[in-house]
mmCIF file of C-alpha atoms in Angstrom:
data_model
loop_
_atom_site.group_PDB
_atom_site.id
_atom_site.type_symbol
_atom_site.label_atom_id
_atom_site.label_comp_id
_atom_site.label_asym_id
_atom_site.label_seq_id
_atom_site.Cartn_x
_atom_site.Cartn_y
_atom_site.Cartn_z
ATOM 1 C CA LEU A 1 147.903 33.746 -174.362
ATOM 2 C CA ASP A 2 146.917 30.863 -172.918
ATOM 3 C CA ALA A 3 150.523 29.666 -172.798
ATOM 4 C CA LEU A 4 151.754 32.226 -171.254
ATOM 5 C CA ALA A 5 148.650 33.007 -168.501
ATOM 6 C CA LYS A 6 147.286 30.012 -167.466
ATOM 7 C CA PHE A 7 145.512 29.763 -163.641
ATOM 8 C CA ARG A 8 148.007 29.508 -161.340
ATOM 9 C CA SER A 9 148.763 26.124 -159.528
ATOM 10 C CA ASN A 10 150.966 23.747 -158.459
ATOM 11 C CA GLU A 11 152.855 23.387 -162.167
ATOM 12 C CA GLY A 12 155.874 25.152 -160.846
ATOM 13 C CA LYS A 13 157.427 28.275 -160.039
ATOM 14 C CA THR A 14 158.531 28.675 -163.695
ATOM 15 C CA SER A 15 155.043 29.328 -165.011
ATOM 16 C CA GLU A 16 153.911 31.665 -162.076
ATOM 17 C CA THR A 17 156.948 33.868 -162.722
ATOM 18 C CA ILE A 18 155.928 34.527 -166.487
ATOM 19 C CA LEU A 19 152.490 35.127 -165.355
ATOM 20 C CA SER A 20 154.006 38.001 -163.119
ATOM 21 C CA GLN A 21 156.115 39.122 -165.328
ATOM 22 C CA LEU A 22 153.250 39.642 -168.137
ATOM 23 C CA LEU A 23 150.960 41.221 -165.587
ATOM 24 C CA THR A 24 154.018 43.555 -164.551
ATOM 25 C CA GLU A 25 154.674 44.299 -168.374
ATOM 26 C CA ILE A 26 151.106 44.922 -168.866
ATOM 27 C CA GLU A 27 150.661 47.357 -165.903
ATOM 28 C CA GLU A 28 153.703 49.256 -167.213
ATOM 29 C CA SER A 29 152.350 49.605 -170.878
ATOM 30 C CA THR A 30 149.081 51.173 -170.051
ATOM 31 C CA SER A 31 151.499 54.889 -169.091
ATOM 32 C CA SER A 32 153.065 54.380 -172.652
ATOM 33 C CA ARG A 33 150.240 54.510 -175.343
ATOM 34 C CA VAL A 34 150.772 50.775 -176.331
ATOM 35 C CA ALA A 35 147.892 48.303 -176.546
ATOM 36 C CA VAL A 36 148.036 45.043 -175.227
ATOM 37 C CA ILE A 37 146.300 41.975 -177.611
ATOM 38 C CA GLY A 38 145.948 38.685 -175.983
ATOM 39 C CA ILE A 39 144.387 35.664 -178.419
ATOM 40 C CA THR A 40 143.306 32.400 -177.188
ATOM 41 C CA ASN A 41 141.193 29.842 -177.982
ATOM 42 C CA ARG A 42 141.339 28.346 -174.478
ATOM 43 C CA PRO A 43 139.829 31.286 -172.306
ATOM 44 C CA ASP A 44 138.802 28.552 -169.597
ATOM 45 C CA ILE A 45 142.416 28.383 -168.222
ATOM 46 C CA ILE A 46 143.345 32.242 -168.575
ATOM 47 C CA ASP A 47 144.290 33.521 -164.865
ATOM 48 C CA ASN A 48 141.434 36.127 -163.999
ATOM 49 C CA ALA A 49 144.204 38.262 -162.477
ATOM 50 C CA LEU A 50 144.800 39.303 -166.394
ATOM 51 C CA LEU A 51 141.181 40.422 -166.774
ATOM 52 C CA ARG A 52 141.573 43.116 -163.594
ATOM 53 C CA ALA A 53 140.960 46.536 -164.330
ATOM 54 C CA GLY A 54 143.774 48.219 -166.418
ATOM 55 C CA ARG A 55 144.671 45.108 -167.717
ATOM 56 C CA LEU A 56 142.770 43.371 -170.303
ATOM 57 C CA ASP A 57 139.840 45.557 -170.356
ATOM 58 C CA LEU A 58 137.843 44.518 -173.205
ATOM 59 C CA VAL A 59 137.445 40.767 -174.268
ATOM 60 C CA LEU A 60 135.929 39.936 -177.573
ATOM 61 C CA TYR A 61 134.639 36.734 -179.010
ATOM 62 C CA VAL A 62 135.355 35.514 -182.772
ATOM 63 C CA SER A 63 132.577 33.596 -183.880
ATOM 64 C CA PRO A 64 132.551 31.440 -187.010
ATOM 65 C CA PRO A 65 131.706 33.462 -189.917
ATOM 66 C CA ASP A 66 127.953 33.795 -190.363
ATOM 67 C CA GLU A 67 127.010 32.910 -194.301
ATOM 68 C CA LYS A 68 127.971 36.401 -195.713
ATOM 69 C CA GLY A 69 131.440 35.529 -194.453
ATOM 70 C CA ARG A 70 131.793 32.039 -195.348
ATOM 71 C CA LEU A 71 130.511 32.675 -198.616
ATOM 72 C CA GLU A 72 133.407 35.247 -199.022
ATOM 73 C CA ILE A 73 136.212 32.833 -197.787
ATOM 74 C CA ILE A 74 134.750 30.209 -200.232
ATOM 75 C CA LYS A 75 135.362 32.567 -202.977
ATOM 76 C CA ILE A 76 138.491 33.576 -201.975
ATOM 77 C CA LEU A 77 139.348 29.802 -201.731
ATOM 78 C CA THR A 78 138.310 28.690 -204.924
ATOM 79 C CA LYS A 79 139.667 31.840 -207.044
ATOM 80 C CA LYS A 80 142.127 29.704 -208.581
ATOM 81 C CA MET A 81 140.093 26.314 -208.633
ATOM 82 C CA PRO A 82 138.475 25.119 -211.829
ATOM 83 C CA LEU A 83 135.073 24.943 -210.942
ATOM 84 C CA SER A 84 132.321 23.442 -213.223
ATOM 85 C CA ASN A 85 129.321 25.387 -213.750
ATOM 86 C CA ASP A 86 126.980 23.301 -210.984
ATOM 87 C CA VAL A 87 129.107 24.772 -208.545
ATOM 88 C CA LYS A 88 126.971 26.935 -206.473
ATOM 89 C CA LEU A 89 129.040 28.737 -203.807
ATOM 90 C CA GLN A 90 126.167 30.267 -201.900
ATOM 91 C CA GLU A 91 124.307 26.913 -201.338
ATOM 92 C CA ILE A 92 127.909 25.876 -200.214
ATOM 93 C CA ALA A 93 127.967 28.626 -197.730
ATOM 94 C CA VAL A 94 124.170 27.808 -196.528
ATOM 95 C CA ALA A 95 125.422 24.249 -196.075
ATOM 96 C CA THR A 96 128.444 24.785 -193.906
ATOM 97 C CA GLN A 97 127.027 26.951 -190.645
ATOM 98 C CA ASN A 98 129.728 26.837 -187.810
ATOM 99 C CA TYR A 99 132.307 26.376 -190.089
ATOM 100 C CA THR A 100 135.522 28.419 -189.072
ATOM 101 C CA GLY A 101 137.947 29.125 -192.082
ATOM 102 C CA ALA A 102 139.880 26.262 -191.890
ATOM 103 C CA ASP A 103 137.147 23.936 -191.706
ATOM 104 C CA LEU A 104 136.390 25.649 -195.090
ATOM 105 C CA THR A 105 139.866 25.387 -196.182
ATOM 106 C CA ALA A 106 139.380 21.918 -195.670
ATOM 107 C CA LEU A 107 136.432 21.479 -197.369
ATOM 108 C CA CYS A 108 137.818 22.898 -200.647
ATOM 109 C CA ARG A 109 140.669 21.035 -200.595
ATOM 110 C CA GLU A 110 138.863 17.706 -199.953
ATOM 111 C CA ALA A 111 136.416 18.400 -202.874
ATOM 112 C CA ALA A 112 139.834 19.158 -205.106
ATOM 113 C CA VAL A 113 141.144 16.091 -203.844
ATOM 114 C CA HIS A 114 138.019 13.994 -204.822
ATOM 115 C CA ALA A 115 137.804 15.541 -208.530
ATOM 116 C CA MET A 116 141.334 14.544 -208.958
ATOM 117 C CA ARG A 117 140.706 10.617 -207.806
ATOM 118 C CA ASN A 118 137.783 10.792 -210.266
ATOM 119 C CA GLN A 119 140.278 12.440 -212.940
ATOM 120 C CA SER A 120 138.124 14.971 -213.259
ATOM 121 C CA SER A 121 139.683 18.235 -215.108
ATOM 122 C CA LYS A 122 137.055 20.564 -212.748
ATOM 123 C CA ILE A 123 135.798 20.288 -209.310
ATOM 124 C CA SER A 124 132.031 19.792 -209.508
ATOM 125 C CA SER A 125 129.200 20.090 -206.836
ATOM 126 C CA ASN A 126 129.428 16.573 -206.522
ATOM 127 C CA ASP A 127 132.595 16.793 -205.220
ATOM 128 C CA PHE A 128 131.577 19.441 -202.887
ATOM 129 C CA ALA A 129 128.721 17.129 -201.850
ATOM 130 C CA THR A 130 131.238 14.066 -201.212
ATOM 131 C CA SER A 131 133.614 16.779 -198.928
ATOM 132 C CA LEU A 132 130.808 18.209 -197.482
ATOM 133 C CA LYS A 133 130.274 14.281 -195.771
ATOM 134 C CA GLN A 134 133.670 14.093 -194.609
ATOM 135 C CA VAL A 135 134.972 17.723 -193.344
ATOM 136 C CA LYS A 136 132.335 18.242 -190.317
ATOM 137 C CA PRO A 137 132.756 21.922 -188.685
ATOM 138 C CA SER A 138 135.240 22.195 -185.986
ATOM 139 C CA ILE A 139 132.539 24.131 -183.712
ATOM 140 C CA THR A 140 130.060 21.735 -182.743
ATOM 141 C CA LYS A 141 126.937 22.398 -180.721
ATOM 142 C CA GLU A 142 128.805 21.524 -177.301
ATOM 143 C CA VAL A 143 131.400 23.580 -178.424
ATOM 144 C CA ASP A 144 129.269 26.205 -178.917
ATOM 145 C CA GLN A 145 127.510 26.224 -175.787
ATOM 146 C CA TRP A 146 131.213 25.535 -173.855
ATOM 147 C CA TYR A 147 132.146 28.949 -175.283
ATOM 148 C CA ASN A 148 128.922 30.753 -174.722
ATOM 149 C CA THR A 149 129.762 29.521 -170.661
ATOM 150 C CA ILE A 150 132.929 30.715 -170.478
ATOM 151 C CA ARG A 151 131.998 34.021 -172.185
ATOM 152 C CA GLU A 152 129.436 34.537 -169.097
ATOM 153 C CA SER A 153 131.995 33.538 -166.508
ATOM 154 C CA ILE A 154 134.426 35.899 -168.376
ATOM 155 C CA SER A 155 132.309 38.952 -168.521
ATOM 156 C CA ASN A 156 131.583 38.529 -164.743
ATOM 157 C CA VAL A 157 135.475 38.991 -163.903
ATOM 158 C CA VAL A 158 136.120 41.694 -166.800
ATOM 159 C CA PRO A 159 134.889 45.657 -164.717
ATOM 160 C CA LYS A 160 132.322 46.878 -166.235
ATOM 161 C CA THR A 161 134.007 50.193 -167.058
ATOM 162 C CA GLU A 162 131.560 50.873 -170.354
ATOM 163 C CA GLU A 163 128.089 49.435 -170.307
ATOM 164 C CA LYS A 164 129.139 46.421 -172.432
ATOM 165 C CA ALA A 165 132.925 45.172 -171.402
ATOM 166 C CA PHE A 166 132.126 41.663 -173.332
ATOM 167 C CA TYR A 167 131.324 41.716 -176.903
ATOM 168 C CA GLY A 168 130.756 38.556 -178.655
#
């Protein structure tokens, strides 16, 4: 969404034309039982016109997975990996607060690479401990605060047709 609906600026007529066309298409789609869904990881650059009534009326913030979600992701990622008996997936889930699915993927891959470097046939808890030192969460405290600030500013723009127009 951020590629199509940036704040209008002096970037050029092309981006403004694209945004105008997108707004027109969204307005015309409301009469035809079409749901318009936009996704971005840069909500700070979305033009406010897109958030007016009748356009994108609901804004959802998808946070990093909680501990239970991380555990499920880790189970899926390690399902076909040869894990040693000392690996406790629950402990890894606890240790990975603010890790995204991509971060967890990198963590599991790094643990596998570490095991291969040590010529081990199984991935051990030591391999995961080493990978935890190398693979850090992409959602830092500063990034989380930044998203909270953006969420507050967007929730002030999105029309309040219901009690809670912003979920996050």
